[in-house]
């Protein structure tokens, strides 16, 4: 295998495994091995080993010497930090989106809401999560600062793991959809203050249920001195 092909293989494996960790397909504490992944992906162990190194750096894998490699528990401190970044940036961008939105932007938000309704009705949890991401990315684009979403994506991995677990809770997705409708309505109407309020409430929803999520999935979280709720 050439260098370019090996790099492509490593990137593909890394993205696939990272997605499985974020979406809780691979659960915190689950053992994972280079040999098993190499067999699963039909490659040698070298690209798998390189992917594992990147996932360790991301905080998604933990290596226990003489024992094995495991999916890392969720770091609540990192969850809080990423929540702080999201709230700081998105509450500002949603106000700008409400101020600048045009006819095309209004149509895009309506389309995303309809898409989420369809995905929820179909029970497509993974698709709903992707549409959730697209909704927030569109708000960033409408604000005139599309790269802000890329910045947020780079720091919210641990938060996303909690969000994916939350979707397993009955009624959670319905609540998220209702909040998205409220945000979209405020932005479409050009109400900057309401857009900011509804976005802040939406982003803090995860903290309203974090204790329940942690209790229901106690094995998924790292030992912590307690969650620092936002002020």
XYZ file of C-alpha atoms in Angstrom:
231
model
C 0.000 0.000 0.000
C 1.374 3.404 -0.983
C 1.753 6.281 1.462
C -1.241 8.166 0.048
C -3.448 5.065 0.156
C -2.334 4.255 3.693
C -3.135 7.777 4.811
C -6.570 7.599 3.199
C -7.206 4.266 4.918
C -6.135 5.697 8.274
C -8.381 8.741 7.840
C -11.365 6.580 6.885
C -10.918 4.289 9.868
C -10.417 7.241 12.204
C -13.590 8.967 10.999
C -15.613 5.755 11.216
C -14.467 4.933 14.747
C -14.817 8.534 15.910
C -18.382 8.572 14.615
C -19.147 5.303 16.405
C -17.833 6.738 19.689
C -19.797 9.984 19.299
C -22.995 8.129 18.398
C -22.548 5.646 21.272
C -22.295 2.687 18.901
C -19.040 2.048 20.743
C -19.931 2.505 24.413
C -17.703 3.949 27.151
C -15.712 1.176 28.814
C -16.022 -1.174 25.839
C -12.831 -3.011 24.911
C -11.487 -2.438 21.420
C -8.506 -4.099 19.750
C -6.318 -3.380 16.768
C -6.650 -6.956 15.572
C -10.457 -6.927 15.651
C -10.690 -3.554 13.914
C -8.153 -4.582 11.270
C -10.311 -7.608 10.501
C -13.487 -5.531 10.483
C -12.073 -2.937 8.070
C -10.141 -5.450 5.999
C -6.780 -3.727 6.456
C -3.467 -4.356 8.154
C -3.000 -3.293 11.761
C -0.835 -0.297 10.805
C -3.634 2.133 9.752
C -5.720 0.936 12.700
C -2.817 1.637 15.068
C -2.456 5.157 13.659
C -6.204 5.744 14.010
C -6.055 4.569 17.614
C -3.267 7.062 18.354
C -5.417 9.924 17.048
C -8.424 8.753 19.044
C -6.309 8.607 22.202
C -5.219 12.203 21.537
C -8.898 13.159 21.094
C -9.715 11.642 24.475
C -11.909 8.943 22.938
C -9.701 5.951 23.750
C -7.738 5.053 26.846
C -4.891 2.536 26.910
C -4.414 0.513 30.094
C -0.911 -1.052 30.062
C -0.922 -4.841 30.185
C -4.722 -4.843 30.027
C -5.972 -3.369 26.758
C -7.552 -0.423 24.950
C -10.994 0.852 25.890
C -13.505 3.477 24.835
C -12.859 6.393 27.200
C -15.549 7.537 29.615
C -17.177 10.911 29.056
C -15.275 13.763 30.697
C -17.823 16.019 32.381
C -15.318 18.853 32.770
C -14.848 18.839 28.990
C -18.625 18.740 28.558
C -18.940 21.909 30.600
C -16.132 23.672 28.743
C -17.617 22.870 25.334
C -21.047 23.981 26.555
C -19.526 27.313 27.611
C -18.003 27.792 24.155
C -21.244 26.866 22.377
C -23.385 29.141 24.504
C -21.021 32.089 24.181
C -20.747 31.844 20.409
C -24.171 30.571 19.352
C -26.197 33.027 21.392
C -24.377 35.779 19.529
C -24.621 34.176 16.095
C -28.349 33.459 16.407
C -28.995 37.147 17.112
C -27.078 38.067 13.987
C -28.982 35.420 12.032
C -32.288 36.989 13.114
C -30.994 40.378 12.048
C -29.662 39.314 8.650
C -31.956 36.483 7.526
C -33.325 36.681 3.983
C -35.991 34.774 2.066
C -33.593 31.967 1.163
C -32.508 31.584 4.788
C -36.115 31.407 5.946
C -36.809 28.674 3.409
C -33.722 26.750 4.524
C -34.766 26.828 8.188
C -38.301 25.705 7.297
C -36.855 22.849 5.255
C -34.578 21.710 8.082
C -37.473 21.718 10.556
C -39.614 19.634 8.176
C -36.703 17.260 7.693
C -36.337 16.810 11.445
C -40.058 16.109 11.763
C -39.781 13.378 9.134
C -36.673 11.826 10.706
C -38.269 11.819 14.138
C -41.411 10.191 12.773
C -39.246 7.538 11.106
C -37.328 6.869 14.316
C -34.041 7.734 12.606
C -31.989 8.856 15.608
C -28.692 9.172 13.729
C -30.361 11.137 10.943
C -32.040 13.411 13.481
C -28.679 14.127 15.101
C -27.146 15.018 11.721
C -30.074 17.309 10.925
C -29.651 18.927 14.348
C -26.054 19.701 13.409
C -27.140 21.058 10.012
C -29.678 23.334 11.721
C -27.041 24.940 13.940
C -24.584 25.174 11.052
C -27.208 27.000 8.972
C -27.786 29.514 11.773
C -24.054 30.180 11.829
C -24.090 30.685 8.053
C -27.030 33.054 8.302
C -25.183 35.125 10.879
C -22.498 35.864 8.304
C -19.909 33.850 10.246
C -20.069 30.290 8.872
C -16.617 29.373 10.172
C -17.863 29.804 13.752
C -19.618 26.449 13.471
C -16.352 24.779 12.456
C -14.772 26.264 15.568
C -17.594 24.921 17.730
C -17.353 21.481 16.135
C -13.708 21.312 17.142
C -14.440 21.612 20.863
C -17.772 19.865 21.447
C -16.949 16.178 21.023
C -17.510 15.216 24.674
C -20.753 17.213 24.714
C -21.916 15.388 21.587
C -21.442 12.074 23.373
C -23.862 13.230 26.069
C -26.276 14.528 23.446
C -26.322 11.159 21.687
C -27.011 9.374 24.976
C -29.810 11.841 25.667
C -31.549 10.844 22.436
C -32.055 7.399 23.970
C -34.324 8.980 26.584
C -38.026 8.810 25.711
C -39.410 12.154 24.567
C -36.037 13.881 24.370
C -35.989 14.221 20.579
C -39.539 15.621 20.622
C -38.396 18.285 23.079
C -35.370 19.172 20.945
C -37.607 19.523 17.883
C -39.979 21.835 19.770
C -37.031 24.007 20.803
C -35.723 24.092 17.234
C -39.146 25.246 16.053
C -39.083 28.068 18.614
C -35.577 29.152 17.588
C -36.454 29.032 13.881
C -39.646 31.037 14.442
C -37.757 33.742 16.374
C -35.030 33.991 13.735
C -37.499 34.028 10.834
C -39.515 36.797 12.514
C -36.350 38.813 13.056
C -36.779 38.889 16.849
C -33.146 39.050 17.985
C -33.862 39.073 21.718
C -36.192 36.082 21.549
C -33.767 34.224 19.302
C -31.047 34.687 21.912
C -33.306 33.579 24.790
C -34.577 30.483 23.032
C -31.081 29.475 21.925
C -29.678 29.848 25.442
C -32.518 27.767 26.881
C -32.004 25.159 24.161
C -28.276 24.816 24.778
C -28.843 24.453 28.514
C -31.413 21.698 28.061
C -28.700 19.075 28.339
C -27.821 20.356 31.814
C -31.423 20.051 32.945
C -31.217 16.314 32.312
C -27.527 15.601 32.864
C -28.019 14.014 36.295
C -30.652 11.668 34.900
C -28.445 10.784 31.935
C -25.463 10.157 34.220
C -27.589 7.999 36.527
C -29.015 5.974 33.649
C -25.578 5.596 32.055
C -23.304 5.681 35.107
C -20.742 3.479 33.377
C -20.317 6.092 30.628
C -18.909 8.892 32.780
C -15.519 9.495 34.300
C -15.324 9.976 38.044
C -15.820 13.666 38.717
C -16.101 16.106 41.543
C -19.454 17.153 40.150
C -20.832 18.986 37.155
C -20.208 22.684 37.041
C -23.481 24.108 35.814
C -23.349 27.308 33.743
C -24.061 30.617 35.393
